[in-house]
PDB file of C-alpha atoms in Angstrom:
ATOM      1  CA  MET A 674       7.515  17.205   7.228  1.00 82.00           C
ATOM      2  CA  ARG A 675       6.773  14.570  10.026  1.00 83.00           C
ATOM      3  CA  THR A 676       9.644  16.263  12.114  1.00 86.00           C
ATOM      4  CA  VAL A 677       7.902  19.727  11.770  1.00 87.00           C
ATOM      5  CA  VAL A 678       4.566  18.334  12.882  1.00 85.00           C
ATOM      6  CA  ARG A 679       6.180  16.577  15.757  1.00 87.00           C
ATOM      7  CA  LEU A 680       7.719  19.859  16.843  1.00 88.00           C
ATOM      8  CA  LEU A 681       4.424  21.850  16.731  1.00 87.00           C
ATOM      9  CA  THR A 682       2.447  18.971  18.492  1.00 86.00           C
ATOM     10  CA  ALA A 683       4.891  17.404  20.938  1.00 84.00           C
ATOM     11  CA  VAL A 684       3.710  17.351  24.526  1.00 83.00           C
ATOM     12  CA  GLU A 685       7.318  17.293  25.834  1.00 89.00           C
ATOM     13  CA  ARG A 686       9.959  18.695  23.578  1.00 91.00           C
ATOM     14  CA  THR A 687      13.590  17.298  23.340  1.00 93.00           C
ATOM     15  CA  GLU A 688      16.458  19.532  23.551  1.00 94.00           C
ATOM     16  CA  GLN A 689      16.950  19.704  19.842  1.00 93.00           C
ATOM     17  CA  GLN A 690      13.421  20.693  19.219  1.00 92.00           C
ATOM     18  CA  GLU A 691      13.783  23.581  21.882  1.00 93.00           C
ATOM     19  CA  ARG A 692      16.811  24.774  19.984  1.00 94.00           C
ATOM     20  CA  THR A 693      14.964  24.459  16.766  1.00 93.00           C
ATOM     21  CA  LEU A 694      11.753  26.367  18.103  1.00 94.00           C
ATOM     22  CA  ALA A 695      14.227  29.191  19.500  1.00 95.00           C
ATOM     23  CA  ARG A 696      15.389  29.722  15.983  1.00 94.00           C
ATOM     24  CA  VAL A 697      11.665  29.432  14.607  1.00 96.00           C
ATOM     25  CA  ARG A 698      10.652  32.153  17.359  1.00 96.00           C
ATOM     26  CA  THR A 699      13.539  34.629  16.190  1.00 96.00           C
ATOM     27  CA  GLU A 700      12.281  34.306  12.555  1.00 96.00           C
ATOM     28  CA  CYS A 701       8.787  34.961  13.375  1.00 97.00           C
ATOM     29  CA  ARG A 702       9.774  38.103  15.406  1.00 97.00           C
ATOM     30  CA  ARG A 703      12.148  39.050  12.558  1.00 97.00           C
ATOM     31  CA  THR A 704       8.941  38.698   9.985  1.00 96.00           C
ATOM     32  CA  ASP A 705       6.796  40.596  12.403  1.00 97.00           C
ATOM     33  CA  ALA A 706       9.229  43.415  12.502  1.00 97.00           C
ATOM     34  CA  ARG A 707       9.400  43.558   8.649  1.00 96.00           C
ATOM     35  CA  PHE A 708       5.799  43.823   8.464  1.00 95.00           C
ATOM     36  CA  ARG A 709       5.481  46.593  10.898  1.00 96.00           C
ATOM     37  CA  GLU A 710       8.337  48.286   9.060  1.00 97.00           C
ATOM     38  CA  GLN A 711       6.048  47.811   5.668  1.00 96.00           C
ATOM     39  CA  GLY A 712       3.079  49.240   7.276  1.00 95.00           C
ATOM     40  CA  ILE A 713       1.504  45.547   7.283  1.00 92.00           C
ATOM     41  CA  THR A 714      -0.683  44.631  10.331  1.00 91.00           C
ATOM     42  CA  LEU A 715      -1.969  41.420  11.085  1.00 92.00           C
ATOM     43  CA  THR A 716      -5.090  40.696  13.506  1.00 91.00           C
ATOM     44  CA  VAL A 717      -2.585  38.310  15.228  1.00 93.00           C
ATOM     45  CA  SER A 718       1.102  38.821  15.268  1.00 96.00           C
ATOM     46  CA  ILE A 719       3.341  35.949  13.723  1.00 96.00           C
ATOM     47  CA  SER A 720       4.981  35.170  17.101  1.00 97.00           C
ATOM     48  CA  ARG A 721       1.574  34.910  18.699  1.00 96.00           C
ATOM     49  CA  ALA A 722       0.495  32.708  16.086  1.00 95.00           C
ATOM     50  CA  LEU A 723       3.228  30.474  16.506  1.00 95.00           C
ATOM     51  CA  ASP A 724       2.552  30.013  20.356  1.00 94.00           C
ATOM     52  CA  GLU A 725      -1.066  29.376  19.776  1.00 94.00           C
ATOM     53  CA  LEU A 726      -0.123  26.430  17.021  1.00 92.00           C
ATOM     54  CA  ILE A 727       2.127  25.008  19.830  1.00 92.00           C
ATOM     55  CA  ASP A 728      -0.377  25.354  22.525  1.00 91.00           C
ATOM     56  CA  GLY A 729      -3.014  23.817  20.064  1.00 87.00           C
ATOM     57  CA  THR A 730      -5.359  26.850  20.430  1.00 87.00           C
ATOM     58  CA  PRO A 731      -5.038  28.803  17.222  1.00 87.00           C
ATOM     59  CA  SER A 732      -7.866  31.368  16.250  1.00 85.00           C
ATOM     60  CA  THR A 733     -10.970  30.278  13.937  1.00 84.00           C
ATOM     61  CA  ASP A 734     -10.904  33.473  12.411  1.00 87.00           C
ATOM     62  CA  PRO A 735      -8.902  34.114   8.982  1.00 86.00           C
ATOM     63  CA  CYS A 736      -5.510  35.288   9.476  1.00 89.00           C
ATOM     64  CA  PRO A 737      -2.209  34.725   7.504  1.00 92.00           C
ATOM     65  CA  ALA A 738      -0.131  34.705  10.220  1.00 93.00           C
ATOM     66  CA  TYR A 739      -0.482  31.212  11.151  1.00 92.00           C
ATOM     67  CA  SER A 740       0.543  30.395   7.888  1.00 91.00           C
ATOM     68  CA  TYR A 741       3.746  32.544   8.229  1.00 93.00           C
ATOM     69  CA  ALA A 742       4.405  30.737  11.477  1.00 94.00           C
ATOM     70  CA  PHE A 743       3.932  27.342  10.009  1.00 92.00           C
ATOM     71  CA  TYR A 744       6.426  28.757   7.002  1.00 90.00           C
ATOM     72  CA  GLN A 745       8.891  29.562   9.509  1.00 92.00           C
ATOM     73  CA  THR A 746       8.844  26.144  11.210  1.00 92.00           C
ATOM     74  CA  VAL A 747       9.341  24.445   7.881  1.00 89.00           C
ATOM     75  CA  ALA A 748      11.966  26.736   7.035  1.00 86.00           C
ATOM     76  CA  ALA A 749      13.951  25.746  10.079  1.00 86.00           C
ATOM     77  CA  HIS A 750      14.046  21.860   8.775  1.00 79.00           C
ATOM     78  CA  PHE A 751      14.336  22.463   5.028  1.00 69.00           C
ATOM     79  CA  SER A 752      17.453  23.665   3.288  1.00 61.00           C
ATOM     80  CA  ASP A 753      17.059  23.817  -0.475  1.00 66.00           C
ATOM     81  CA  PRO A 754      14.416  26.727  -1.298  1.00 68.00           C
ATOM     82  CA  ALA A 755      14.008  27.386  -4.753  1.00 68.00           C
ATOM     83  CA  ASP A 756      12.041  30.022  -6.723  1.00 70.00           C
ATOM     84  CA  LEU A 757       9.889  28.828  -9.300  1.00 75.00           C
ATOM     85  CA  GLY A 758       8.646  32.206 -10.724  1.00 71.00           C
ATOM     86  CA  THR A 759       6.047  34.931 -10.266  1.00 75.00           C
ATOM     87  CA  TRP A 760       2.493  34.769 -11.233  1.00 72.00           C
ATOM     88  CA  ARG A 761       0.012  37.452 -11.061  1.00 70.00           C
ATOM     89  CA  ARG A 762      -2.914  35.401 -10.119  1.00 78.00           C
ATOM     90  CA  PRO A 763      -2.974  31.782  -8.589  1.00 78.00           C
ATOM     91  CA  ALA A 764      -6.051  31.505 -10.708  1.00 82.00           C
ATOM     92  CA  TRP A 765      -3.849  31.007 -13.546  1.00 88.00           C
ATOM     93  CA  PHE A 766      -3.051  27.534 -12.477  1.00 90.00           C
ATOM     94  CA  HIS A 767      -6.324  26.358 -12.980  1.00 91.00           C
ATOM     95  CA  ALA A 768      -5.911  27.162 -16.844  1.00 94.00           C
ATOM     96  CA  MET A 769      -2.653  25.276 -16.703  1.00 95.00           C
ATOM     97  CA  ASP A 770      -4.356  22.227 -14.868  1.00 96.00           C
ATOM     98  CA  ASP A 771      -6.815  22.097 -17.760  1.00 97.00           C
ATOM     99  CA  GLU A 772      -4.292  22.263 -20.156  1.00 97.00           C
ATOM    100  CA  LEU A 773      -1.808  19.624 -18.713  1.00 98.00           C
ATOM    101  CA  ALA A 774      -4.960  17.353 -18.034  1.00 98.00           C
ATOM    102  CA  ARG A 775      -5.911  17.655 -21.703  1.00 97.00           C
ATOM    103  CA  HIS A 776      -2.533  16.012 -22.734  1.00 98.00           C
ATOM    104  CA  GLY A 777      -3.059  13.158 -20.007  1.00 97.00           C
ATOM    105  CA  VAL A 778      -1.415  14.274 -17.191  1.00 97.00           C
ATOM    106  CA  PRO A 779      -2.842  12.497 -13.914  1.00 96.00           C
ATOM    107  CA  SER A 780      -5.147  14.679 -11.641  1.00 95.00           C
ATOM    108  CA  ASP A 781      -2.976  14.120  -8.676  1.00 94.00           C
ATOM    109  CA  LEU A 782       0.156  15.651 -10.554  1.00 96.00           C
ATOM    110  CA  LEU A 783      -1.635  18.971 -11.744  1.00 96.00           C
ATOM    111  CA  PRO A 784      -0.402  22.128 -10.015  1.00 94.00           C
ATOM    112  CA  GLY A 785      -3.768  22.943  -8.603  1.00 91.00           C
ATOM    113  CA  ALA A 786      -3.507  19.315  -6.732  1.00 92.00           C
ATOM    114  CA  PHE A 787      -0.294  20.166  -4.828  1.00 91.00           C
ATOM    115  CA  LEU A 788       0.083  23.904  -4.774  1.00 90.00           C
ATOM    116  CA  PHE A 789      -3.113  24.741  -2.933  1.00 87.00           C
ATOM    117  CA  SER A 790      -3.569  21.536  -1.014  1.00 88.00           C
ATOM    118  CA  GLY A 791      -2.681  23.482   2.145  1.00 85.00           C
ATOM    119  CA  PRO A 792      -0.412  22.227   5.177  1.00 85.00           C
ATOM    120  CA  PRO A 793      -0.338  18.921   6.506  1.00 83.00           C
ATOM    121  CA  LEU A 794      -2.328  20.186   9.943  1.00 82.00           C
ATOM    122  CA  ARG A 795      -5.231  22.617   9.861  1.00 84.00           C
ATOM    123  CA  LEU A 796      -4.367  26.220   9.853  1.00 85.00           C
ATOM    124  CA  PRO A 797      -6.692  28.715  10.059  1.00 81.00           C
ATOM    125  CA  HIS A 798      -7.778  30.052   6.631  1.00 79.00           C
ATOM    126  CA  PRO A 799      -5.352  33.134   5.547  1.00 79.00           C
ATOM    127  CA  GLY A 800      -8.248  34.863   4.423  1.00 74.00           C
ATOM    128  CA  ASP A 801      -8.502  36.888   1.007  1.00 69.00           C
ATOM    129  CA  ALA A 802      -4.712  37.413   1.594  1.00 60.00           C
ATOM    130  CA  VAL A 803      -1.712  35.207   0.731  1.00 66.00           C
ATOM    131  CA  PRO A 804       0.041  32.951   1.200  1.00 80.00           C
ATOM    132  CA  SER A 805      -0.905  29.872   0.213  1.00 83.00           C
ATOM    133  CA  ILE A 806       0.811  26.428   1.041  1.00 87.00           C
ATOM    134  CA  GLY A 807       0.678  23.284  -0.833  1.00 89.00           C
ATOM    135  CA  THR A 808       2.476  19.865  -0.401  1.00 90.00           C
ATOM    136  CA  LEU A 809       3.673  16.973  -2.467  1.00 92.00           C
ATOM    137  CA  PRO A 810       4.926  13.752  -1.321  1.00 91.00           C
ATOM    138  CA  ALA A 811       8.580  13.848  -2.287  1.00 89.00           C
ATOM    139  CA  PRO A 812       8.200  10.255  -3.817  1.00 91.00           C
ATOM    140  CA  ARG A 813       5.962  11.722  -6.413  1.00 94.00           C
ATOM    141  CA  ALA A 814       8.262  14.311  -7.678  1.00 94.00           C
ATOM    142  CA  ALA A 815      10.053  11.910 -10.463  1.00 95.00           C
ATOM    143  CA  ALA A 816       6.502  11.098 -11.524  1.00 97.00           C
ATOM    144  CA  LEU A 817       5.448  14.641 -11.813  1.00 97.00           C
ATOM    145  CA  ALA A 818       8.745  15.479 -13.802  1.00 97.00           C
ATOM    146  CA  ASP A 819       8.341  12.554 -16.350  1.00 97.00           C
ATOM    147  CA  ALA A 820       4.459  13.668 -16.891  1.00 98.00           C
ATOM    148  CA  TYR A 821       5.345  17.242 -17.720  1.00 97.00           C
ATOM    149  CA  ALA A 822       8.383  16.332 -19.999  1.00 97.00           C
ATOM    150  CA  ARG A 823       6.356  13.914 -21.881  1.00 97.00           C
ATOM    151  CA  VAL A 824       3.691  16.759 -23.015  1.00 98.00           C
ATOM    152  CA  LEU A 825       5.935  19.872 -23.241  1.00 97.00           C
ATOM    153  CA  ASP A 826       6.175  20.196 -26.771  1.00 96.00           C
ATOM    154  CA  ARG A 827       2.367  19.488 -27.069  1.00 97.00           C
ATOM    155  CA  LEU A 828       1.686  22.414 -24.540  1.00 97.00           C
ATOM    156  CA  ASP A 829      -0.056  26.166 -25.431  1.00 96.00           C
ATOM    157  CA  PRO A 830       3.137  28.271 -25.663  1.00 95.00           C
ATOM    158  CA  GLU A 831       1.662  30.245 -22.519  1.00 93.00           C
ATOM    159  CA  PHE A 832       2.488  27.029 -20.415  1.00 95.00           C
ATOM    160  CA  ARG A 833       5.291  25.400 -21.799  1.00 96.00           C
ATOM    161  CA  GLY A 834       7.801  27.647 -19.854  1.00 94.00           C
ATOM    162  CA  PRO A 835       6.222  26.902 -16.593  1.00 93.00           C
ATOM    163  CA  ALA A 836       5.690  23.386 -16.943  1.00 96.00           C
ATOM    164  CA  ARG A 837       9.457  23.318 -17.995  1.00 96.00           C
ATOM    165  CA  ARG A 838      10.502  25.077 -14.400  1.00 93.00           C
ATOM    166  CA  PHE A 839       8.242  22.684 -12.735  1.00 94.00           C
ATOM    167  CA  ALA A 840       9.757  19.415 -14.478  1.00 96.00           C
ATOM    168  CA  ASP A 841      13.503  20.662 -14.040  1.00 95.00           C
ATOM    169  CA  ALA A 842      12.876  21.691 -10.294  1.00 92.00           C
ATOM    170  CA  LEU A 843      10.974  18.372  -9.495  1.00 93.00           C
ATOM    171  CA  ARG A 844      13.569  16.326 -11.464  1.00 95.00           C
ATOM    172  CA  PHE A 845      16.037  17.879  -9.176  1.00 92.00           C
ATOM    173  CA  GLU A 846      13.908  16.907  -6.072  1.00 89.00           C
ATOM    174  CA  ALA A 847      13.638  13.601  -7.174  1.00 91.00           C
ATOM    175  CA  ARG A 848      17.546  13.306  -7.254  1.00 91.00           C
ATOM    176  CA  GLU A 849      17.760  14.746  -4.043  1.00 86.00           C
ATOM    177  CA  TRP A 850      15.260  12.592  -2.518  1.00 84.00           C
ATOM    178  CA  GLU A 851      16.895   9.524  -4.059  1.00 88.00           C
ATOM    179  CA  GLY A 852      20.424  10.394  -2.743  1.00 84.00           C
ATOM    180  CA  ALA A 853      19.011  11.128   0.613  1.00 77.00           C
ATOM    181  CA  ARG A 854      17.378   7.792   0.786  1.00 80.00           C
ATOM    182  CA  GLN A 855      20.640   6.379  -0.487  1.00 84.00           C
ATOM    183  CA  LEU A 856      22.365   8.026   2.812  1.00 84.00           C
ATOM    184  CA  GLY A 857      19.900   6.779   5.128  1.00 80.00           C
ATOM    185  CA  THR A 858      17.199   9.760   5.485  1.00 77.00           C
ATOM    186  CA  ASN A 859      13.753   9.824   4.197  1.00 75.00           C
ATOM    187  CA  PRO A 860      12.741  13.660   3.002  1.00 73.00           C
ATOM    188  CA  ASP A 861       9.102  13.034   2.929  1.00 82.00           C
ATOM    189  CA  THR A 862       7.391  16.517   1.579  1.00 85.00           C
ATOM    190  CA  LEU A 863       7.881  19.020  -1.097  1.00 85.00           C
ATOM    191  CA  LEU A 864       6.543  22.309   0.481  1.00 84.00           C
ATOM    192  CA  PHE A 865       5.191  25.066  -2.257  1.00 87.00           C
ATOM    193  CA  TRP A 866       4.790  28.342  -0.415  1.00 83.00           C
ATOM    194  CA  LEU A 867       2.756  31.186  -2.862  1.00 79.00           C
ATOM    195  CA  HIS A 868       3.225  34.554  -1.205  1.00 73.00           C
TER     196      HIS A 868
END
């Protein structure tokens, strides 16, 4: 994530950063085109939102385009997306928070703490629309997986399946993080994208 933030805030970019930014711009244009085909109109295009983020001049008006531009910037750096499931209402996670907390899961490991924490830099609010961005420090993945696994058999059945999915996914991420560190790299952040 540090690399993503550096890309968006660099005064002078390296050649590698310029190549990455070219890929991000292409994906932003593709998303703009897909939205037009679907009849979705944003007050600011995703391509323009990216340029405004790079220039440090994003609008203060609510608009989801900035979140989509940020996501495309992240996607250019992260290589292993995983689908954790489909939920009709993000508010459902607050009930899951309550259930996990009731069984002793620490507050910083509850879904509401990381799913809706926002990106690591300030973006205009997406408004009433999704997407929502959340982050979790990669070194916390093992603690989350362990905490959820310890309480799985005591959870209400409504929450057991999603908690197991999170535990399994974060266990995988913990192994990936440890493997990357042994190879000399330091992936720092897990990104959650709700759309």
